[in-house]
Amino acid sequence: MKKLAMVLALVCAGMTSGFAQTEEELKAQMGPKKDSIAAIQGRVDAIQAKIDALPGWKFGAFGTIGGSISGFNNWFSQGTPNNSAGNIGFTVNGYANLKEEKFFWRNAANVNLQWVKFDDEDDPTDDDSFKEATDVFNISSLYGWKLSEKFAISALAEYRTTILDNFNDPGYLDVGVGGTWTPIPDLVVVIHPLNYNFVFSNEDAIFESSTGAKVVADYTKKLGKVNLKSNLSLFQSYESADLSNWTWINSLGYTLFGKIGVGFEFGLRSNKQEALNFALNGPNPDPTATFDNIDNDLQSYWLLGLNYAF
C-alpha cells in the first residue's frame, strides 16, 4: 500500500508539473502572437491613413443610444410606491468631407436628443408623458482654399439651435471668413476675425446679433475600435462680452463586437443671453434680472449608452 501511495503521489506531482509547464509554454507563445497582432494593426492603420489622405469625398457617422424603463407597485419604502419611469436618448455625429489638391469642403452635424418620464400612478393630475431633457442640434460647413498643406483661406457657416422645443428660438447662425490651420490631418483649427453672429429669437430685448471673431477647433479620429470627436466653437463679440458664447462637445464610441459598442458624450456651454432669458422667462421668473446681476452658470449635459458605428 505504501508503494502504491508513493506511485500515485509521483504521478500526481508529474501531472501537476506537466500542466504548469504547459501553461507556461502557452503563455510564452502568446507574447510573439500579441506582437504580431500589434504589427498587423500598425500596418492596417498606416494603409488607412493613406486611404484617408486620398482626394475625394469621405463620409462617416457614429451614434449612441441609451435608455431604461422601470415600474414599481406597492414599493412602500419610497415616497411614490406606485410609479413608472423611463428615459431614452440618442446622439449622432456625422460628416461629409471633400478633399482636393487645392481646396477642401468639410461638413459636420451633431444631434443629441433625450426624453424622460415619471408617472406617479397615485396622482391622476401629474404629467405622465415623456418630456424633452436634452435638445442639441449643430451643423456646420467649412470651405477652404489651400495656400499650403497646413493653411488655407476659409469661409464658415455654422448653425446651432434646439429642434424639440423652441426651434430657432433662440437660433444662432455664424457666417465669417478668415484662415484655417490643419497642423495634423485629424485636427482643424478655424480662426475667423471677420464673423457675424446672427441670433434669432422672439425675445429681441435679450438676444442680439453682433460682429465678432469666430474660433473653431475640431478633432475627429478613428483608432481601431475607438471613434473620437471633440469640437469647440467660440464666438467673441466685438460689441459686448455679454453677447459672446462658446460650446464644447465631446463624443467617444468604443466598438465591442461588429458595429455595436459603448458610447459616451458630454457637452459644455456658456451663453449669458440664454442665462438672462431663463432668469426672466423660466419657471421662477426674476423681473429684476439683468446682464449685470445674473449668474452665468456653466451649462452641461452627458449621455452614456450603446453605440453604433455606421
PDB file of C-alpha atoms in Angstrom:
ATOM      1  CA  MET A   1       0.000   0.000   0.000  1.00  0.00           C
ATOM      2  CA  LYS A   2       2.855   2.348   0.829  1.00  0.00           C
ATOM      3  CA  LYS A   3       4.439   1.677  -2.574  1.00  0.00           C
ATOM      4  CA  LEU A   4       1.104   2.307  -4.309  1.00  0.00           C
ATOM      5  CA  ALA A   5       0.658   5.584  -2.411  1.00  0.00           C
ATOM      6  CA  MET A   6       4.152   6.676  -3.397  1.00  0.00           C
ATOM      7  CA  VAL A   7       3.493   5.835  -7.048  1.00  0.00           C
ATOM      8  CA  LEU A   8       0.210   7.798  -7.022  1.00  0.00           C
ATOM      9  CA  ALA A   9       1.936  10.768  -5.385  1.00  0.00           C
ATOM     10  CA  LEU A  10       4.670  10.753  -8.020  1.00  0.00           C
ATOM     11  CA  VAL A  11       2.096  10.530 -10.822  1.00  0.00           C
ATOM     12  CA  CYS A  12       0.112  13.465  -9.413  1.00  0.00           C
ATOM     13  CA  ALA A  13       3.264  15.531  -8.980  1.00  0.00           C
ATOM     14  CA  GLY A  14       4.276  14.731 -12.549  1.00  0.00           C
ATOM     15  CA  MET A  15       0.829  15.695 -13.869  1.00  0.00           C
ATOM     16  CA  THR A  16       0.884  18.972 -11.913  1.00  0.00           C
ATOM     17  CA  SER A  17       4.359  19.740 -13.211  1.00  0.00           C
ATOM     18  CA  GLY A  18       3.225  18.896 -16.729  1.00  0.00           C
ATOM     19  CA  PHE A  19       0.193  21.160 -16.516  1.00  0.00           C
ATOM     20  CA  ALA A  20       2.263  24.012 -15.062  1.00  0.00           C
ATOM     21  CA  GLN A  21       4.867  23.604 -17.755  1.00  0.00           C
ATOM     22  CA  THR A  22       2.217  23.533 -20.466  1.00  0.00           C
ATOM     23  CA  GLU A  23       0.623  26.731 -19.125  1.00  0.00           C
ATOM     24  CA  GLU A  24       3.984  28.477 -19.006  1.00  0.00           C
ATOM     25  CA  GLU A  25       4.750  27.336 -22.539  1.00  0.00           C
ATOM     26  CA  LEU A  26       1.397  28.597 -23.800  1.00  0.00           C
ATOM     27  CA  LYS A  27       1.889  31.971 -22.105  1.00  0.00           C
ATOM     28  CA  ALA A  28       5.349  32.194 -23.609  1.00  0.00           C
ATOM     29  CA  GLN A  29       3.841  31.585 -27.033  1.00  0.00           C
ATOM     30  CA  MET A  30       1.261  34.352 -26.526  1.00  0.00           C
ATOM     31  CA  GLY A  31       3.889  37.103 -26.374  1.00  0.00           C
ATOM     32  CA  PRO A  32       5.034  36.849 -30.019  1.00  0.00           C
ATOM     33  CA  LYS A  33       1.425  36.436 -31.158  1.00  0.00           C
ATOM     34  CA  LYS A  34       0.437  39.693 -29.450  1.00  0.00           C
ATOM     35  CA  ASP A  35       3.441  41.406 -31.012  1.00  0.00           C
ATOM     36  CA  SER A  36       2.365  40.079 -34.403  1.00  0.00           C
ATOM     37  CA  ILE A  37      -1.196  41.357 -33.937  1.00  0.00           C
ATOM     38  CA  ALA A  38       0.128  44.789 -32.955  1.00  0.00           C
ATOM     39  CA  ALA A  39       2.392  44.840 -36.013  1.00  0.00           C
ATOM     40  CA  ILE A  40      -0.504  43.867 -38.299  1.00  0.00           C
ATOM     41  CA  GLN A  41      -2.735  46.551 -36.763  1.00  0.00           C
ATOM     42  CA  GLY A  42       0.043  49.079 -37.275  1.00  0.00           C
ATOM     43  CA  ARG A  43       0.254  48.198 -40.962  1.00  0.00           C
ATOM     44  CA  VAL A  44      -3.532  48.374 -41.289  1.00  0.00           C
ATOM     45  CA  ASP A  45      -3.586  51.826 -39.646  1.00  0.00           C
ATOM     46  CA  ALA A  46      -0.830  53.012 -41.988  1.00  0.00           C
ATOM     47  CA  ILE A  47      -2.816  51.845 -45.029  1.00  0.00           C
ATOM     48  CA  GLN A  48      -5.957  53.522 -43.655  1.00  0.00           C
ATOM     49  CA  ALA A  49      -4.026  56.765 -43.221  1.00  0.00           C
ATOM     50  CA  LYS A  50      -3.020  56.626 -46.891  1.00  0.00           C
ATOM     51  CA  ILE A  51      -6.641  55.995 -47.879  1.00  0.00           C
ATOM     52  CA  ASP A  52      -7.782  58.964 -45.789  1.00  0.00           C
ATOM     53  CA  ALA A  53      -5.191  61.166 -47.495  1.00  0.00           C
ATOM     54  CA  LEU A  54      -6.546  60.398 -50.975  1.00  0.00           C
ATOM     55  CA  PRO A  55      -8.608  63.134 -52.658  1.00  0.00           C
ATOM     56  CA  GLY A  56     -12.375  62.857 -52.941  1.00  0.00           C
ATOM     57  CA  TRP A  57     -15.343  62.580 -50.616  1.00  0.00           C
ATOM     58  CA  LYS A  58     -15.150  60.906 -47.210  1.00  0.00           C
ATOM     59  CA  PHE A  59     -18.308  60.071 -45.267  1.00  0.00           C
ATOM     60  CA  GLY A  60     -18.724  58.776 -41.739  1.00  0.00           C
ATOM     61  CA  ALA A  61     -21.006  58.693 -38.711  1.00  0.00           C
ATOM     62  CA  PHE A  62     -21.317  57.103 -35.307  1.00  0.00           C
ATOM     63  CA  GLY A  63     -24.011  57.407 -32.692  1.00  0.00           C
ATOM     64  CA  THR A  64     -25.036  56.486 -29.173  1.00  0.00           C
ATOM     65  CA  ILE A  65     -28.408  55.386 -27.843  1.00  0.00           C
ATOM     66  CA  GLY A  66     -29.264  54.949 -24.190  1.00  0.00           C
ATOM     67  CA  GLY A  67     -32.468  54.188 -22.351  1.00  0.00           C
ATOM     68  CA  SER A  68     -34.198  52.499 -19.455  1.00  0.00           C
ATOM     69  CA  ILE A  69     -37.728  51.824 -18.156  1.00  0.00           C
ATOM     70  CA  SER A  70     -38.911  50.854 -14.682  1.00  0.00           C
ATOM     71  CA  GLY A  71     -42.125  50.145 -12.806  1.00  0.00           C
ATOM     72  CA  PHE A  72     -42.929  49.975  -9.083  1.00  0.00           C
ATOM     73  CA  ASN A  73     -46.058  48.601  -7.436  1.00  0.00           C
ATOM     74  CA  ASN A  74     -46.631  48.989  -3.681  1.00  0.00           C
ATOM     75  CA  TRP A  75     -42.937  49.721  -3.101  1.00  0.00           C
ATOM     76  CA  PHE A  76     -43.640  51.413   0.212  1.00  0.00           C
ATOM     77  CA  SER A  77     -40.043  52.271   1.143  1.00  0.00           C
ATOM     78  CA  GLN A  78     -40.092  55.173  -1.327  1.00  0.00           C
ATOM     79  CA  GLY A  79     -42.234  58.290  -1.458  1.00  0.00           C
ATOM     80  CA  THR A  80     -44.168  57.215  -4.566  1.00  0.00           C
ATOM     81  CA  PRO A  81     -44.778  53.449  -4.164  1.00  0.00           C
ATOM     82  CA  ASN A  82     -46.674  53.124  -7.451  1.00  0.00           C
ATOM     83  CA  ASN A  83     -44.909  54.648 -10.423  1.00  0.00           C
ATOM     84  CA  SER A  84     -43.489  54.028 -13.850  1.00  0.00           C
ATOM     85  CA  ALA A  85     -40.454  55.845 -15.218  1.00  0.00           C
ATOM     86  CA  GLY A  86     -38.275  55.836 -18.272  1.00  0.00           C
ATOM     87  CA  ASN A  87     -35.738  57.718 -20.305  1.00  0.00           C
ATOM     88  CA  ILE A  88     -34.417  57.407 -23.811  1.00  0.00           C
ATOM     89  CA  GLY A  89     -31.835  59.407 -25.695  1.00  0.00           C
ATOM     90  CA  PHE A  90     -29.587  59.244 -28.700  1.00  0.00           C
ATOM     91  CA  THR A  91     -26.795  61.203 -30.316  1.00  0.00           C
ATOM     92  CA  VAL A  92     -25.483  61.156 -33.886  1.00  0.00           C
ATOM     93  CA  ASN A  93     -22.220  62.586 -35.187  1.00  0.00           C
ATOM     94  CA  GLY A  94     -21.827  62.630 -38.944  1.00  0.00           C
ATOM     95  CA  TYR A  95     -19.545  64.208 -41.503  1.00  0.00           C
ATOM     96  CA  ALA A  96     -19.143  64.572 -45.253  1.00  0.00           C
ATOM     97  CA  ASN A  97     -15.730  65.921 -46.246  1.00  0.00           C
ATOM     98  CA  LEU A  98     -14.358  66.691 -49.677  1.00  0.00           C
ATOM     99  CA  LYS A  99     -10.582  66.937 -50.051  1.00  0.00           C
ATOM    100  CA  GLU A 100      -8.900  68.070 -53.262  1.00  0.00           C
ATOM    101  CA  GLU A 101      -5.420  69.257 -54.141  1.00  0.00           C
ATOM    102  CA  LYS A 102      -6.262  72.978 -53.997  1.00  0.00           C
ATOM    103  CA  PHE A 103      -9.310  73.133 -51.716  1.00  0.00           C
ATOM    104  CA  PHE A 104     -11.420  71.315 -49.139  1.00  0.00           C
ATOM    105  CA  TRP A 105     -15.051  71.347 -48.029  1.00  0.00           C
ATOM    106  CA  ARG A 106     -15.892  69.957 -44.586  1.00  0.00           C
ATOM    107  CA  ASN A 107     -19.478  69.400 -43.425  1.00  0.00           C
ATOM    108  CA  ALA A 108     -20.470  68.116 -39.975  1.00  0.00           C
ATOM    109  CA  ALA A 109     -23.590  67.573 -37.876  1.00  0.00           C
ATOM    110  CA  ASN A 110     -24.192  66.784 -34.215  1.00  0.00           C
ATOM    111  CA  VAL A 111     -27.651  65.859 -32.889  1.00  0.00           C
ATOM    112  CA  ASN A 112     -28.361  64.906 -29.272  1.00  0.00           C
ATOM    113  CA  LEU A 113     -31.959  64.317 -28.122  1.00  0.00           C
ATOM    114  CA  GLN A 114     -33.253  62.833 -24.877  1.00  0.00           C
ATOM    115  CA  TRP A 115     -36.663  62.343 -23.245  1.00  0.00           C
ATOM    116  CA  VAL A 116     -37.585  61.446 -19.645  1.00  0.00           C
ATOM    117  CA  LYS A 117     -40.814  60.329 -17.977  1.00  0.00           C
ATOM    118  CA  PHE A 118     -42.002  59.899 -14.393  1.00  0.00           C
ATOM    119  CA  ASP A 119     -45.621  58.867 -13.761  1.00  0.00           C
ATOM    120  CA  ASP A 120     -46.921  58.824 -10.195  1.00  0.00           C
ATOM    121  CA  GLU A 121     -49.816  56.421 -10.621  1.00  0.00           C
ATOM    122  CA  ASP A 122     -51.384  57.592  -7.351  1.00  0.00           C
ATOM    123  CA  ASP A 123     -51.605  61.172  -8.631  1.00  0.00           C
ATOM    124  CA  PRO A 124     -54.100  61.458 -11.520  1.00  0.00           C
ATOM    125  CA  THR A 125     -53.104  65.103 -12.098  1.00  0.00           C
ATOM    126  CA  ASP A 126     -49.400  64.581 -12.769  1.00  0.00           C
ATOM    127  CA  ASP A 127     -47.921  64.634 -16.260  1.00  0.00           C
ATOM    128  CA  ASP A 128     -47.240  61.056 -17.401  1.00  0.00           C
ATOM    129  CA  SER A 129     -45.867  61.950 -20.825  1.00  0.00           C
ATOM    130  CA  PHE A 130     -42.252  61.939 -21.972  1.00  0.00           C
ATOM    131  CA  LYS A 131     -40.610  65.368 -21.639  1.00  0.00           C
ATOM    132  CA  GLU A 132     -37.664  66.784 -23.556  1.00  0.00           C
ATOM    133  CA  ALA A 133     -34.489  66.616 -21.477  1.00  0.00           C
ATOM    134  CA  THR A 134     -31.600  67.144 -23.901  1.00  0.00           C
ATOM    135  CA  ASP A 135     -32.011  69.049 -27.148  1.00  0.00           C
ATOM    136  CA  VAL A 136     -28.910  69.838 -29.202  1.00  0.00           C
ATOM    137  CA  PHE A 137     -28.668  70.440 -32.941  1.00  0.00           C
ATOM    138  CA  ASN A 138     -25.473  71.732 -34.608  1.00  0.00           C
ATOM    139  CA  ILE A 139     -24.485  71.783 -38.280  1.00  0.00           C
ATOM    140  CA  SER A 140     -21.505  73.436 -39.934  1.00  0.00           C
ATOM    141  CA  SER A 141     -19.954  73.857 -43.359  1.00  0.00           C
ATOM    142  CA  LEU A 142     -16.346  74.970 -43.875  1.00  0.00           C
ATOM    143  CA  TYR A 143     -14.788  75.736 -47.260  1.00  0.00           C
ATOM    144  CA  GLY A 144     -11.074  76.402 -47.626  1.00  0.00           C
ATOM    145  CA  TRP A 145      -8.723  77.345 -50.469  1.00  0.00           C
ATOM    146  CA  LYS A 146      -5.269  75.984 -49.716  1.00  0.00           C
ATOM    147  CA  LEU A 147      -2.282  78.280 -49.594  1.00  0.00           C
ATOM    148  CA  SER A 148      -0.188  75.356 -48.333  1.00  0.00           C
ATOM    149  CA  GLU A 149      -0.799  71.853 -46.992  1.00  0.00           C
ATOM    150  CA  LYS A 150      -1.463  73.224 -43.494  1.00  0.00           C
ATOM    151  CA  PHE A 151      -3.011  76.654 -44.084  1.00  0.00           C
ATOM    152  CA  ALA A 152      -5.981  77.866 -46.117  1.00  0.00           C
ATOM    153  CA  ILE A 153      -8.170  80.909 -46.620  1.00  0.00           C
ATOM    154  CA  SER A 154     -11.617  79.803 -45.483  1.00  0.00           C
ATOM    155  CA  ALA A 155     -15.301  80.632 -45.076  1.00  0.00           C
ATOM    156  CA  LEU A 156     -17.529  79.086 -42.413  1.00  0.00           C
ATOM    157  CA  ALA A 157     -21.270  78.833 -41.840  1.00  0.00           C
ATOM    158  CA  GLU A 158     -22.409  77.265 -38.548  1.00  0.00           C
ATOM    159  CA  TYR A 159     -25.954  76.935 -37.210  1.00  0.00           C
ATOM    160  CA  ARG A 160     -26.981  75.931 -33.667  1.00  0.00           C
ATOM    161  CA  THR A 161     -30.436  75.584 -32.144  1.00  0.00           C
ATOM    162  CA  THR A 162     -32.890  73.190 -30.488  1.00  0.00           C
ATOM    163  CA  ILE A 163     -35.426  71.190 -32.501  1.00  0.00           C
ATOM    164  CA  LEU A 164     -37.765  69.565 -29.942  1.00  0.00           C
ATOM    165  CA  ASP A 165     -38.680  72.696 -28.043  1.00  0.00           C
ATOM    166  CA  ASN A 166     -38.407  76.355 -29.112  1.00  0.00           C
ATOM    167  CA  PHE A 167     -36.978  75.649 -32.554  1.00  0.00           C
ATOM    168  CA  ASN A 168     -34.888  78.609 -33.696  1.00  0.00           C
ATOM    169  CA  ASP A 169     -35.819  80.483 -30.505  1.00  0.00           C
ATOM    170  CA  PRO A 170     -33.010  81.069 -29.983  1.00  0.00           C
ATOM    171  CA  GLY A 171     -31.070  80.012 -33.047  1.00  0.00           C
ATOM    172  CA  TYR A 172     -27.517  81.061 -33.882  1.00  0.00           C
ATOM    173  CA  LEU A 173     -26.006  81.405 -37.329  1.00  0.00           C
ATOM    174  CA  ASP A 174     -22.328  82.308 -37.642  1.00  0.00           C
ATOM    175  CA  VAL A 175     -21.044  83.405 -41.046  1.00  0.00           C
ATOM    176  CA  GLY A 176     -17.471  84.567 -41.463  1.00  0.00           C
ATOM    177  CA  VAL A 177     -14.142  84.432 -43.265  1.00  0.00           C
ATOM    178  CA  GLY A 178     -10.550  84.080 -42.186  1.00  0.00           C
ATOM    179  CA  GLY A 179      -7.999  81.278 -42.050  1.00  0.00           C
ATOM    180  CA  THR A 180      -7.932  77.551 -41.291  1.00  0.00           C
ATOM    181  CA  TRP A 181      -4.897  75.759 -39.878  1.00  0.00           C
ATOM    182  CA  THR A 182      -4.543  71.973 -40.150  1.00  0.00           C
ATOM    183  CA  PRO A 183      -1.435  71.004 -38.166  1.00  0.00           C
ATOM    184  CA  ILE A 184      -2.291  67.279 -38.421  1.00  0.00           C
ATOM    185  CA  PRO A 185      -4.878  65.549 -40.647  1.00  0.00           C
ATOM    186  CA  ASP A 186      -7.321  64.957 -37.761  1.00  0.00           C
ATOM    187  CA  LEU A 187      -7.232  68.469 -36.245  1.00  0.00           C
ATOM    188  CA  VAL A 188      -8.790  71.546 -37.860  1.00  0.00           C
ATOM    189  CA  VAL A 189      -8.450  74.985 -36.263  1.00  0.00           C
ATOM    190  CA  VAL A 190     -10.563  77.813 -37.710  1.00  0.00           C
ATOM    191  CA  ILE A 191      -9.774  81.455 -36.891  1.00  0.00           C
ATOM    192  CA  HIS A 192     -12.143  83.974 -38.490  1.00  0.00           C
ATOM    193  CA  PRO A 193     -11.672  87.576 -37.325  1.00  0.00           C
ATOM    194  CA  LEU A 194     -14.481  88.707 -39.646  1.00  0.00           C
ATOM    195  CA  ASN A 195     -17.654  86.996 -38.442  1.00  0.00           C
ATOM    196  CA  TYR A 196     -21.283  87.967 -37.904  1.00  0.00           C
ATOM    197  CA  ASN A 197     -23.320  86.137 -35.277  1.00  0.00           C
ATOM    198  CA  PHE A 198     -26.995  86.178 -36.310  1.00  0.00           C
ATOM    199  CA  VAL A 199     -29.287  85.463 -33.352  1.00  0.00           C
ATOM    200  CA  PHE A 200     -32.931  84.528 -33.999  1.00  0.00           C
ATOM    201  CA  SER A 201     -35.394  84.847 -31.126  1.00  0.00           C
ATOM    202  CA  ASN A 202     -38.762  86.242 -30.132  1.00  0.00           C
ATOM    203  CA  GLU A 203     -37.042  87.959 -27.187  1.00  0.00           C
ATOM    204  CA  ASP A 204     -35.410  90.815 -29.102  1.00  0.00           C
ATOM    205  CA  ALA A 205     -34.711  92.740 -25.899  1.00  0.00           C
ATOM    206  CA  ILE A 206     -32.412  89.920 -24.678  1.00  0.00           C
ATOM    207  CA  PHE A 207     -30.935  88.280 -27.763  1.00  0.00           C
ATOM    208  CA  GLU A 208     -28.917  90.487 -30.078  1.00  0.00           C
ATOM    209  CA  SER A 209     -26.844  89.825 -33.184  1.00  0.00           C
ATOM    210  CA  SER A 210     -23.317  91.235 -33.370  1.00  0.00           C
ATOM    211  CA  THR A 211     -19.983  91.173 -35.172  1.00  0.00           C
ATOM    212  CA  GLY A 212     -17.004  89.416 -33.652  1.00  0.00           C
ATOM    213  CA  ALA A 213     -14.354  86.734 -34.012  1.00  0.00           C
ATOM    214  CA  LYS A 214     -15.089  83.048 -34.526  1.00  0.00           C
ATOM    215  CA  VAL A 215     -12.779  80.250 -33.378  1.00  0.00           C
ATOM    216  CA  VAL A 216     -13.468  76.559 -34.006  1.00  0.00           C
ATOM    217  CA  ALA A 217     -11.254  73.595 -33.098  1.00  0.00           C
ATOM    218  CA  ASP A 218     -12.374  70.162 -34.293  1.00  0.00           C
ATOM    219  CA  TYR A 219     -10.591  66.854 -33.683  1.00  0.00           C
ATOM    220  CA  THR A 220     -12.005  63.712 -35.302  1.00  0.00           C
ATOM    221  CA  LYS A 221     -10.137  60.415 -35.080  1.00  0.00           C
ATOM    222  CA  LYS A 222     -10.743  56.706 -35.584  1.00  0.00           C
ATOM    223  CA  LEU A 223      -8.254  54.458 -33.789  1.00  0.00           C
ATOM    224  CA  GLY A 224      -9.101  50.820 -34.371  1.00  0.00           C
ATOM    225  CA  LYS A 225     -12.258  50.247 -32.309  1.00  0.00           C
ATOM    226  CA  VAL A 226     -12.391  53.814 -30.989  1.00  0.00           C
ATOM    227  CA  ASN A 227     -14.276  56.722 -32.592  1.00  0.00           C
ATOM    228  CA  LEU A 228     -13.393  60.084 -31.065  1.00  0.00           C
ATOM    229  CA  LYS A 229     -14.695  63.574 -31.800  1.00  0.00           C
ATOM    230  CA  SER A 230     -14.132  66.826 -29.919  1.00  0.00           C
ATOM    231  CA  ASN A 231     -15.489  70.166 -31.157  1.00  0.00           C
ATOM    232  CA  LEU A 232     -15.039  73.603 -29.590  1.00  0.00           C
ATOM    233  CA  SER A 233     -16.981  76.511 -31.108  1.00  0.00           C
ATOM    234  CA  LEU A 234     -16.378  80.002 -29.700  1.00  0.00           C
ATOM    235  CA  PHE A 235     -17.753  83.416 -30.646  1.00  0.00           C
ATOM    236  CA  GLN A 236     -16.196  86.546 -29.142  1.00  0.00           C
ATOM    237  CA  SER A 237     -18.341  89.613 -29.750  1.00  0.00           C
ATOM    238  CA  TYR A 238     -16.607  92.900 -30.548  1.00  0.00           C
ATOM    239  CA  GLU A 239     -19.584  94.839 -29.175  1.00  0.00           C
ATOM    240  CA  SER A 240     -20.048  93.338 -25.693  1.00  0.00           C
ATOM    241  CA  ALA A 241     -18.813  90.329 -23.717  1.00  0.00           C
ATOM    242  CA  ASP A 242     -22.477  89.694 -22.798  1.00  0.00           C
ATOM    243  CA  LEU A 243     -23.079  88.651 -26.427  1.00  0.00           C
ATOM    244  CA  SER A 244     -20.213  86.145 -26.539  1.00  0.00           C
ATOM    245  CA  ASN A 245     -20.745  82.383 -26.244  1.00  0.00           C
ATOM    246  CA  TRP A 246     -18.965  79.041 -26.567  1.00  0.00           C
ATOM    247  CA  THR A 247     -19.924  75.363 -26.845  1.00  0.00           C
ATOM    248  CA  TRP A 248     -17.650  72.323 -26.383  1.00  0.00           C
ATOM    249  CA  ILE A 249     -18.982  68.856 -27.325  1.00  0.00           C
ATOM    250  CA  ASN A 250     -17.025  65.598 -26.891  1.00  0.00           C
ATOM    251  CA  SER A 251     -18.098  62.190 -28.202  1.00  0.00           C
ATOM    252  CA  LEU A 252     -16.481  58.789 -27.715  1.00  0.00           C
ATOM    253  CA  GLY A 253     -17.513  55.423 -29.138  1.00  0.00           C
ATOM    254  CA  TYR A 254     -15.857  52.059 -28.468  1.00  0.00           C
ATOM    255  CA  THR A 255     -16.803  49.039 -30.580  1.00  0.00           C
ATOM    256  CA  LEU A 256     -17.227  45.782 -28.629  1.00  0.00           C
ATOM    257  CA  PHE A 257     -18.352  43.458 -31.437  1.00  0.00           C
ATOM    258  CA  GLY A 258     -19.376  44.075 -35.017  1.00  0.00           C
ATOM    259  CA  LYS A 259     -20.538  47.691 -35.124  1.00  0.00           C
ATOM    260  CA  ILE A 260     -22.067  47.645 -31.635  1.00  0.00           C
ATOM    261  CA  GLY A 261     -20.261  49.180 -28.698  1.00  0.00           C
ATOM    262  CA  VAL A 262     -20.409  51.665 -25.852  1.00  0.00           C
ATOM    263  CA  GLY A 263     -20.751  55.404 -26.412  1.00  0.00           C
ATOM    264  CA  PHE A 264     -20.366  58.460 -24.232  1.00  0.00           C
ATOM    265  CA  GLU A 265     -20.960  62.133 -24.966  1.00  0.00           C
ATOM    266  CA  PHE A 266     -20.788  65.251 -22.855  1.00  0.00           C
ATOM    267  CA  GLY A 267     -21.169  68.904 -23.690  1.00  0.00           C
ATOM    268  CA  LEU A 268     -20.391  72.233 -22.023  1.00  0.00           C
ATOM    269  CA  ARG A 269     -21.714  75.675 -22.905  1.00  0.00           C
ATOM    270  CA  SER A 270     -21.529  79.261 -21.698  1.00  0.00           C
ATOM    271  CA  ASN A 271     -24.090  81.750 -23.028  1.00  0.00           C
ATOM    272  CA  LYS A 272     -25.071  84.811 -20.991  1.00  0.00           C
ATOM    273  CA  GLN A 273     -28.002  85.686 -23.250  1.00  0.00           C
ATOM    274  CA  GLU A 274     -29.570  82.273 -22.620  1.00  0.00           C
ATOM    275  CA  ALA A 275     -28.934  82.639 -18.867  1.00  0.00           C
ATOM    276  CA  LEU A 276     -30.734  86.005 -18.782  1.00  0.00           C
ATOM    277  CA  ASN A 277     -33.640  84.679 -20.843  1.00  0.00           C
ATOM    278  CA  PHE A 278     -34.068  81.762 -18.414  1.00  0.00           C
ATOM    279  CA  ALA A 279     -33.912  84.118 -15.420  1.00  0.00           C
ATOM    280  CA  LEU A 280     -36.631  86.360 -16.874  1.00  0.00           C
ATOM    281  CA  ASN A 281     -38.875  83.740 -18.524  1.00  0.00           C
ATOM    282  CA  GLY A 282     -38.092  80.462 -16.729  1.00  0.00           C
ATOM    283  CA  PRO A 283     -40.282  78.612 -14.207  1.00  0.00           C
ATOM    284  CA  ASN A 284     -39.266  81.072 -11.449  1.00  0.00           C
ATOM    285  CA  PRO A 285     -39.010  84.413 -13.255  1.00  0.00           C
ATOM    286  CA  ASP A 286     -36.975  87.215 -11.708  1.00  0.00           C
ATOM    287  CA  PRO A 287     -38.093  90.576 -13.163  1.00  0.00           C
ATOM    288  CA  THR A 288     -35.003  92.286 -11.712  1.00  0.00           C
ATOM    289  CA  ALA A 289     -32.543  90.103 -13.650  1.00  0.00           C
ATOM    290  CA  THR A 290     -30.095  91.898 -15.943  1.00  0.00           C
ATOM    291  CA  PHE A 291     -26.816  91.077 -17.649  1.00  0.00           C
ATOM    292  CA  ASP A 292     -25.052  92.709 -14.701  1.00  0.00           C
ATOM    293  CA  ASN A 293     -26.574  90.686 -11.856  1.00  0.00           C
ATOM    294  CA  ILE A 294     -27.305  87.193 -13.230  1.00  0.00           C
ATOM    295  CA  ASP A 295     -25.101  84.161 -12.581  1.00  0.00           C
ATOM    296  CA  ASN A 296     -23.965  82.795 -15.931  1.00  0.00           C
ATOM    297  CA  ASP A 297     -23.735  79.201 -14.701  1.00  0.00           C
ATOM    298  CA  LEU A 298     -21.897  76.684 -16.845  1.00  0.00           C
ATOM    299  CA  GLN A 299     -24.337  74.564 -18.881  1.00  0.00           C
ATOM    300  CA  SER A 300     -23.644  70.846 -19.327  1.00  0.00           C
ATOM    301  CA  TYR A 301     -25.141  67.535 -20.440  1.00  0.00           C
ATOM    302  CA  TRP A 302     -23.984  63.931 -20.822  1.00  0.00           C
ATOM    303  CA  LEU A 303     -25.254  60.681 -22.316  1.00  0.00           C
ATOM    304  CA  LEU A 304     -23.983  57.118 -21.834  1.00  0.00           C
ATOM    305  CA  GLY A 305     -25.358  54.124 -23.717  1.00  0.00           C
ATOM    306  CA  LEU A 306     -24.973  51.668 -26.565  1.00  0.00           C
ATOM    307  CA  ASN A 307     -23.051  52.857 -29.597  1.00  0.00           C
ATOM    308  CA  TYR A 308     -23.456  52.026 -33.271  1.00  0.00           C
ATOM    309  CA  ALA A 309     -20.719  52.900 -35.768  1.00  0.00           C
ATOM    310  CA  PHE A 310     -22.019  53.450 -39.317  1.00  0.00           C
TER     311      PHE A 310
END
